[in-house]
Amino acid sequence: MKPFNIFPYDSNINFIRLRWISLSIAMLMLVVAIGAMVFKGFNFALDFTGGTVAELRFEKPVDVDDVRQRLEQAGYDNAQVQTFGSGNDLLIRLQPKENAAPAGEGAEAGAAINQVASDIQSALAFPDNPGRVLRNEFVGPQVGKDLATNGIWALIFVIVGFLIYISFRFERKFAIAAVLATLHDVLVVAGWFALTGHEFDLIVLAGVLSVMGYSINDTIVVFDRVRENFRSMRGTPEEILNKSVNQTLSRTVITSFVAFLTVLALYLYGGGSLQGMAESQMIGIVIGTLSSIFIACPLLTIGFLKVTKQDLMPKAKDEAALARRP
Amino acid sequence: MLTYARWKYFVILVVLMLSAVYALPNVFPQDPSVQVTANRGSQVDDALRARVTDMLAKAGVTPKTVEIDNGNLLVRLNDPDQQVKANDTLRAALGSDYVVALNLASTVPAWLEKIGARPMYLGLDLQGGVHFLMQVDQKAALDKRLDATAEDVRVVLRDAKVRYESVERRANNTIVATLTSAAEVEKARQAIGRGQPNLVLDAEGNTLSVQISEAELQRMAVEAIEQNVGTLRNRINALGVSEPIIQRQGSDRIVVQLPGVQDTAQAKRILGATATLEYRGVVENVNPIDAVATGNVPPEGRIYYRKQLGPDGKRIPIILNKRVIASGDQLVGATSMMDPQTGTPGVSIRLNGVGGQRMFDYTTEHVGKPMAVVYIERIPEVRTVDGKEVRSTRVNEEVISVATINGVFGKEFQTTGLESPKEAADLALLLRSGSLAAPMDFVEERIVGPSLGRENIQRGLTAVLYSLAFAMVFFLFYYRVFGLITCLALGLNLLMLVAVMSIFGATMTLPGLAGIALTVGMSVDANVLINERIREELRLGLPPQTAIAEGYTRASGTIADANVTAILAGVALFAFGTGPIKGFAVSLIVGIVTSMYTAVSVSRAIATLIYGGRRKIKTIWI
């Protein structure tokens, strides 16, 4: 019985020949992503900015404009109000007021919570349509600052960890190429959130950071084959790299396809709070897959990252050979 | 040759059984219930049980069971609405003798609990409840300590008969004592050094500067936060919450999570109450009303006001000694009671050894003289000044009672004259739970309704099931027999993941559920690697059985490399993440580890079972 497959096995696409095009596109995406982050910035959620978010459920659908007006009267001009679900559910976000006291002086924040919660409640007391608070969160801005710092530390830890592990298991050039490809993916995913203005919260941050895990995983599988082929095949590094990418192509596509399906399930059925995370994962999977093919391997043919057969031949042999010499 | 050691099958069977048993408790739903705990002096017994059953019947609530469990009365109910009703009924009827709290009671059979099989804890986002992050005001703690030290220095100097002009606090955390002559400085130095060796003393001319050492300051900061954690724990126990989380976070924050609590106003009042008591002597030789009018207050005294208003509607001033006889942190116990003599509500108090000794010393010298109790409360407030919001903290100090010392007493005594039994009960509760070493403020607050929690579980589970279904359907379609093997491995992976997380007592959160879904996505990678490798070997012309064996062997190295790097990312998330991110990271890490085992070892065992042995196989369905 012939194996069933929808992806070509004997593909021999010359990915390396496309390297300048693919690397240029990658650079372009990176520039756009960084540009978006620098000039547009993130739509940081409450987790980072501090502020209040409340989820309310009413018995009948409510008019968003009316709600906004009532909040404005209560002194919250910048309130974000949106309905979701059946239209009976309301999500209200209030950023801290501009002149709010600096963080750290917690007593004041404590008073602020009570203030905001009671403000929302009194502003939205519809006599004929009672609402119930499902969720109510207040976060001081100082907490968000800590989270951002922690996120950056996590990023640094991961990069150093990758560099050490991959250098140890493969070679320094591979480690650098893999980390560059992974960083590219993370930045592009983050840039997507900056560009679209989709809300960036703590769970999205987790999603973005875990894109690193996925992206590196994909790259390592390809590199693993590169290492194997360098040791067993003859040919120029370009030919070997090309062959390796083509050999792992169907695996790469299938894995990404299935992983994408599972994250899609998360996006479709996980509800509002998981959608941001699923979104970051979906983009991360697509970019991570492309980067392992179009960025990581081509990088190994350029400049100081150019790999040679010597880089990957088991070192022990050389030492043994050296030892035999008089 | 395609073979697989028999002992490895045995291991797989054991793993399968253990996983099934330890994942099992998660299947049992929890009963919404109400827990009744006895306060001091009350008892949980069959009489109470009968009383509670009767009360519930009257209120129209039919409980599932009413049982006595570990000295608590547990009323299991059929649904959350009944739970709320039962809670309200019982809380109103039982009064302050019992603590009535909402709870979720386990329905896991006893034999499972005996072998340590427990369900995973549900995070607040999955069961509802409140989360607070509180910040400790270390500066206030330091201020308090410096004031106390300054007062101590004064007392020591007076006791040692050292003549001094002034003892005052300077801005740089220094206390400067100005003495009458240089000769006195040496006497002072010896007197202070004897009592408090960890103070840094520095003499200059006829002044002596007293500093608290850096190490001591550090220790104070740590102690302050630890005392606050302890105090919060006591206060939360008084709320009767099951499975609360009270954790220190960083150098000055405390996380409090109260699952199932919905009455946030009460929770906040109890948690945030920064009330304490101080016992002070009354300065009698000056008329307080004159002192207020002239501003002429004796140096050892300070003006306080009484809680009760005078006949003219104004607050009545009273001058109290600056020296504190005993304070809230020296308190060991406090219970509310009715004073048999006056019939007014009061609080019966017990102090610790130091406090008791000081009280004894003071009362020995001051029988027949008045002593006042000052109730100190810290109230955050917001004012508008020049169009800007100014937030500040008001410290409210009120003299709640002035009583004549009737005799010498030490550790145990009573304070009477409170307004109502409720006030006495509230005060007793606050006193009993001890005072905070430093004031705390809420910097983060999160409240999740129970119905939203249930919705979140539903959504999360749906997402996980669909992600599993999507992957499985694809594999069955694409790899056929090996797809089936992959599906079995994925199923066992999920079972193991749940079992491991339950054993570790991990908390399941909504992002945790997302992590599980993602694990399904990531763990298919190992299976795909193996299956593709087998296909590749087949295309190279290897016989099927050899291809399978080769495929597993050659893919294993790649799987290990790829997964170790993914785990690294998970570890970073865990190390630097908080709350929801941690939950996500835990399920991701555990999931990757279990998927390595199931994909490499278990799927190979199944494949060997199907295609192994001596018979020659011409084709395999892959």
JSON list of N, CA, C and O in Angstrom, two decimals, chain B residues 468-494:
[
{"chain": "B", "resi": 468, "resn": "LEU", "atom": "N", "xyz": [-7.22, 18.24, 20.52]},
{"chain": "B", "resi": 468, "resn": "LEU", "atom": "CA", "xyz": [-6.88, 16.82, 20.48]},
{"chain": "B", "resi": 468, "resn": "LEU", "atom": "C", "xyz": [-7.58, 16.16, 19.29]},
{"chain": "B", "resi": 468, "resn": "LEU", "atom": "O", "xyz": [-6.98, 15.39, 18.53]},
{"chain": "B", "resi": 469, "resn": "ALA", "atom": "N", "xyz": [-8.85, 16.49, 19.11]},
{"chain": "B", "resi": 469, "resn": "ALA", "atom": "CA", "xyz": [-9.62, 15.87, 18.04]},
{"chain": "B", "resi": 469, "resn": "ALA", "atom": "C", "xyz": [-9.05, 16.24, 16.67]},
{"chain": "B", "resi": 469, "resn": "ALA", "atom": "O", "xyz": [-8.86, 15.36, 15.81]},
{"chain": "B", "resi": 470, "resn": "PHE", "atom": "N", "xyz": [-8.73, 17.52, 16.47]},
{"chain": "B", "resi": 470, "resn": "PHE", "atom": "CA", "xyz": [-8.15, 17.95, 15.20]},
{"chain": "B", "resi": 470, "resn": "PHE", "atom": "C", "xyz": [-6.90, 17.15, 14.89]},
{"chain": "B", "resi": 470, "resn": "PHE", "atom": "O", "xyz": [-6.73, 16.62, 13.79]},
{"chain": "B", "resi": 471, "resn": "ALA", "atom": "N", "xyz": [-6.01, 17.05, 15.89]},
{"chain": "B", "resi": 471, "resn": "ALA", "atom": "CA", "xyz": [-4.75, 16.36, 15.67]},
{"chain": "B", "resi": 471, "resn": "ALA", "atom": "C", "xyz": [-4.99, 14.89, 15.37]},
{"chain": "B", "resi": 471, "resn": "ALA", "atom": "O", "xyz": [-4.41, 14.32, 14.42]},
{"chain": "B", "resi": 472, "resn": "MET", "atom": "N", "xyz": [-5.88, 14.26, 16.16]},
{"chain": "B", "resi": 472, "resn": "MET", "atom": "CA", "xyz": [-6.10, 12.83, 15.99]},
{"chain": "B", "resi": 472, "resn": "MET", "atom": "C", "xyz": [-6.70, 12.50, 14.63]},
{"chain": "B", "resi": 472, "resn": "MET", "atom": "O", "xyz": [-6.29, 11.55, 13.97]},
{"chain": "B", "resi": 473, "resn": "VAL", "atom": "N", "xyz": [-7.69, 13.28, 14.23]},
{"chain": "B", "resi": 473, "resn": "VAL", "atom": "CA", "xyz": [-8.32, 13.03, 12.93]},
{"chain": "B", "resi": 473, "resn": "VAL", "atom": "C", "xyz": [-7.29, 13.13, 11.82]},
{"chain": "B", "resi": 473, "resn": "VAL", "atom": "O", "xyz": [-7.20, 12.27, 10.94]},
{"chain": "B", "resi": 474, "resn": "PHE", "atom": "N", "xyz": [-6.46, 14.15, 11.92]},
{"chain": "B", "resi": 474, "resn": "PHE", "atom": "CA", "xyz": [-5.44, 14.32, 10.88]},
{"chain": "B", "resi": 474, "resn": "PHE", "atom": "C", "xyz": [-4.51, 13.10, 10.84]},
{"chain": "B", "resi": 474, "resn": "PHE", "atom": "O", "xyz": [-4.21, 12.57, 9.77]},
{"chain": "B", "resi": 475, "resn": "PHE", "atom": "N", "xyz": [-4.08, 12.65, 12.01]},
{"chain": "B", "resi": 475, "resn": "PHE", "atom": "CA", "xyz": [-3.13, 11.53, 12.04]},
{"chain": "B", "resi": 475, "resn": "PHE", "atom": "C", "xyz": [-3.74, 10.24, 11.51]},
{"chain": "B", "resi": 475, "resn": "PHE", "atom": "O", "xyz": [-3.10, 9.50, 10.77]},
{"chain": "B", "resi": 476, "resn": "LEU", "atom": "N", "xyz": [-4.98, 9.97, 11.93]},
{"chain": "B", "resi": 476, "resn": "LEU", "atom": "CA", "xyz": [-5.64, 8.74, 11.46]},
{"chain": "B", "resi": 476, "resn": "LEU", "atom": "C", "xyz": [-5.73, 8.77, 9.94]},
{"chain": "B", "resi": 476, "resn": "LEU", "atom": "O", "xyz": [-5.53, 7.76, 9.26]},
{"chain": "B", "resi": 477, "resn": "PHE", "atom": "N", "xyz": [-6.02, 9.92, 9.42]},
{"chain": "B", "resi": 477, "resn": "PHE", "atom": "CA", "xyz": [-6.19, 10.09, 8.00]},
{"chain": "B", "resi": 477, "resn": "PHE", "atom": "C", "xyz": [-4.85, 9.98, 7.27]},
{"chain": "B", "resi": 477, "resn": "PHE", "atom": "O", "xyz": [-4.73, 9.35, 6.23]},
{"chain": "B", "resi": 478, "resn": "TYR", "atom": "N", "xyz": [-3.82, 10.53, 7.87]},
{"chain": "B", "resi": 478, "resn": "TYR", "atom": "CA", "xyz": [-2.55, 10.67, 7.17]},
{"chain": "B", "resi": 478, "resn": "TYR", "atom": "C", "xyz": [-1.63, 9.48, 7.35]},
{"chain": "B", "resi": 478, "resn": "TYR", "atom": "O", "xyz": [-0.96, 9.05, 6.42]},
{"chain": "B", "resi": 479, "resn": "TYR", "atom": "N", "xyz": [-1.58, 8.96, 8.57]},
{"chain": "B", "resi": 479, "resn": "TYR", "atom": "CA", "xyz": [-0.63, 7.86, 8.82]},
{"chain": "B", "resi": 479, "resn": "TYR", "atom": "C", "xyz": [-1.30, 6.52, 9.04]},
{"chain": "B", "resi": 479, "resn": "TYR", "atom": "O", "xyz": [-0.63, 5.53, 9.30]},
{"chain": "B", "resi": 480, "resn": "ARG", "atom": "N", "xyz": [-2.61, 6.46, 9.05]},
{"chain": "B", "resi": 480, "resn": "ARG", "atom": "CA", "xyz": [-3.37, 5.23, 9.22]},
{"chain": "B", "resi": 480, "resn": "ARG", "atom": "C", "xyz": [-2.93, 4.43, 10.44]},
{"chain": "B", "resi": 480, "resn": "ARG", "atom": "O", "xyz": [-3.11, 4.92, 11.56]},
{"chain": "B", "resi": 481, "resn": "VAL", "atom": "N", "xyz": [-2.33, 3.24, 10.29]},
{"chain": "B", "resi": 481, "resn": "VAL", "atom": "CA", "xyz": [-2.01, 2.45, 11.48]},
{"chain": "B", "resi": 481, "resn": "VAL", "atom": "C", "xyz": [-1.08, 3.23, 12.43]},
{"chain": "B", "resi": 481, "resn": "VAL", "atom": "O", "xyz": [-1.31, 3.27, 13.64]},
{"chain": "B", "resi": 482, "resn": "PHE", "atom": "N", "xyz": [-0.09, 3.87, 11.84]},
{"chain": "B", "resi": 482, "resn": "PHE", "atom": "CA", "xyz": [0.80, 4.65, 12.71]},
{"chain": "B", "resi": 482, "resn": "PHE", "atom": "C", "xyz": [0.10, 5.89, 13.26]},
{"chain": "B", "resi": 482, "resn": "PHE", "atom": "O", "xyz": [0.46, 6.41, 14.31]},
{"chain": "B", "resi": 483, "resn": "GLY", "atom": "N", "xyz": [-0.91, 6.32, 12.55]},
{"chain": "B", "resi": 483, "resn": "GLY", "atom": "CA", "xyz": [-1.74, 7.40, 13.07]},
{"chain": "B", "resi": 483, "resn": "GLY", "atom": "C", "xyz": [-2.47, 6.95, 14.32]},
{"chain": "B", "resi": 483, "resn": "GLY", "atom": "O", "xyz": [-2.56, 7.67, 15.31]},
{"chain": "B", "resi": 484, "resn": "LEU", "atom": "N", "xyz": [-2.95, 5.70, 14.28]},
{"chain": "B", "resi": 484, "resn": "LEU", "atom": "CA", "xyz": [-3.64, 5.14, 15.45]},
{"chain": "B", "resi": 484, "resn": "LEU", "atom": "C", "xyz": [-2.67, 5.05, 16.63]},
{"chain": "B", "resi": 484, "resn": "LEU", "atom": "O", "xyz": [-3.01, 5.41, 17.76]},
{"chain": "B", "resi": 485, "resn": "ILE", "atom": "N", "xyz": [-1.45, 4.58, 16.31]},
{"chain": "B", "resi": 485, "resn": "ILE", "atom": "CA", "xyz": [-0.44, 4.50, 17.37]},
{"chain": "B", "resi": 485, "resn": "ILE", "atom": "C", "xyz": [-0.18, 5.88, 17.96]},
{"chain": "B", "resi": 485, "resn": "ILE", "atom": "O", "xyz": [-0.13, 6.06, 19.17]},
{"chain": "B", "resi": 486, "resn": "THR", "atom": "N", "xyz": [-0.06, 6.86, 17.08]},
{"chain": "B", "resi": 486, "resn": "THR", "atom": "CA", "xyz": [0.17, 8.23, 17.53]},
{"chain": "B", "resi": 486, "resn": "THR", "atom": "C", "xyz": [-0.97, 8.72, 18.41]},
{"chain": "B", "resi": 486, "resn": "THR", "atom": "O", "xyz": [-0.75, 9.36, 19.44]},
{"chain": "B", "resi": 487, "resn": "CYS", "atom": "N", "xyz": [-2.20, 8.39, 18.00]},
{"chain": "B", "resi": 487, "resn": "CYS", "atom": "CA", "xyz": [-3.36, 8.82, 18.79]},
{"chain": "B", "resi": 487, "resn": "CYS", "atom": "C", "xyz": [-3.32, 8.21, 20.17]},
{"chain": "B", "resi": 487, "resn": "CYS", "atom": "O", "xyz": [-3.62, 8.88, 21.17]},
{"chain": "B", "resi": 488, "resn": "LEU", "atom": "N", "xyz": [-2.99, 6.91, 20.25]},
{"chain": "B", "resi": 488, "resn": "LEU", "atom": "CA", "xyz": [-2.91, 6.25, 21.55]},
{"chain": "B", "resi": 488, "resn": "LEU", "atom": "C", "xyz": [-1.84, 6.94, 22.41]},
{"chain": "B", "resi": 488, "resn": "LEU", "atom": "O", "xyz": [-2.04, 7.19, 23.60]},
{"chain": "B", "resi": 489, "resn": "ALA", "atom": "N", "xyz": [-0.71, 7.23, 21.79]},
{"chain": "B", "resi": 489, "resn": "ALA", "atom": "CA", "xyz": [0.38, 7.89, 22.53]},
{"chain": "B", "resi": 489, "resn": "ALA", "atom": "C", "xyz": [-0.07, 9.26, 23.02]},
{"chain": "B", "resi": 489, "resn": "ALA", "atom": "O", "xyz": [0.20, 9.65, 24.16]},
{"chain": "B", "resi": 490, "resn": "LEU", "atom": "N", "xyz": [-0.79, 9.99, 22.15]},
{"chain": "B", "resi": 490, "resn": "LEU", "atom": "CA", "xyz": [-1.27, 11.32, 22.54]},
{"chain": "B", "resi": 490, "resn": "LEU", "atom": "C", "xyz": [-2.25, 11.24, 23.71]},
{"chain": "B", "resi": 490, "resn": "LEU", "atom": "O", "xyz": [-2.19, 12.04, 24.65]},
{"chain": "B", "resi": 491, "resn": "GLY", "atom": "N", "xyz": [-3.13, 10.23, 23.63]},
{"chain": "B", "resi": 491, "resn": "GLY", "atom": "CA", "xyz": [-4.11, 10.05, 24.70]},
{"chain": "B", "resi": 491, "resn": "GLY", "atom": "C", "xyz": [-3.41, 9.77, 26.03]},
{"chain": "B", "resi": 491, "resn": "GLY", "atom": "O", "xyz": [-3.73, 10.38, 27.05]},
{"chain": "B", "resi": 492, "resn": "LEU", "atom": "N", "xyz": [-2.44, 8.85, 25.99]},
{"chain": "B", "resi": 492, "resn": "LEU", "atom": "CA", "xyz": [-1.72, 8.53, 27.22]},
{"chain": "B", "resi": 492, "resn": "LEU", "atom": "C", "xyz": [-0.94, 9.74, 27.72]},
{"chain": "B", "resi": 492, "resn": "LEU", "atom": "O", "xyz": [-0.86, 9.99, 28.92]},
{"chain": "B", "resi": 493, "resn": "ASN", "atom": "N", "xyz": [-0.42, 10.52, 26.78]},
{"chain": "B", "resi": 493, "resn": "ASN", "atom": "CA", "xyz": [0.31, 11.73, 27.14]},
{"chain": "B", "resi": 493, "resn": "ASN", "atom": "C", "xyz": [-0.58, 12.67, 27.95]},
{"chain": "B", "resi": 493, "resn": "ASN", "atom": "O", "xyz": [-0.18, 13.18, 28.99]},
{"chain": "B", "resi": 494, "resn": "LEU", "atom": "N", "xyz": [-1.80, 12.84, 27.49]},
{"chain": "B", "resi": 494, "resn": "LEU", "atom": "CA", "xyz": [-2.74, 13.73, 28.18]},
{"chain": "B", "resi": 494, "resn": "LEU", "atom": "C", "xyz": [-3.04, 13.20, 29.58]},
{"chain": "B", "resi": 494, "resn": "LEU", "atom": "O", "xyz": [-3.06, 13.95, 30.56]}
]
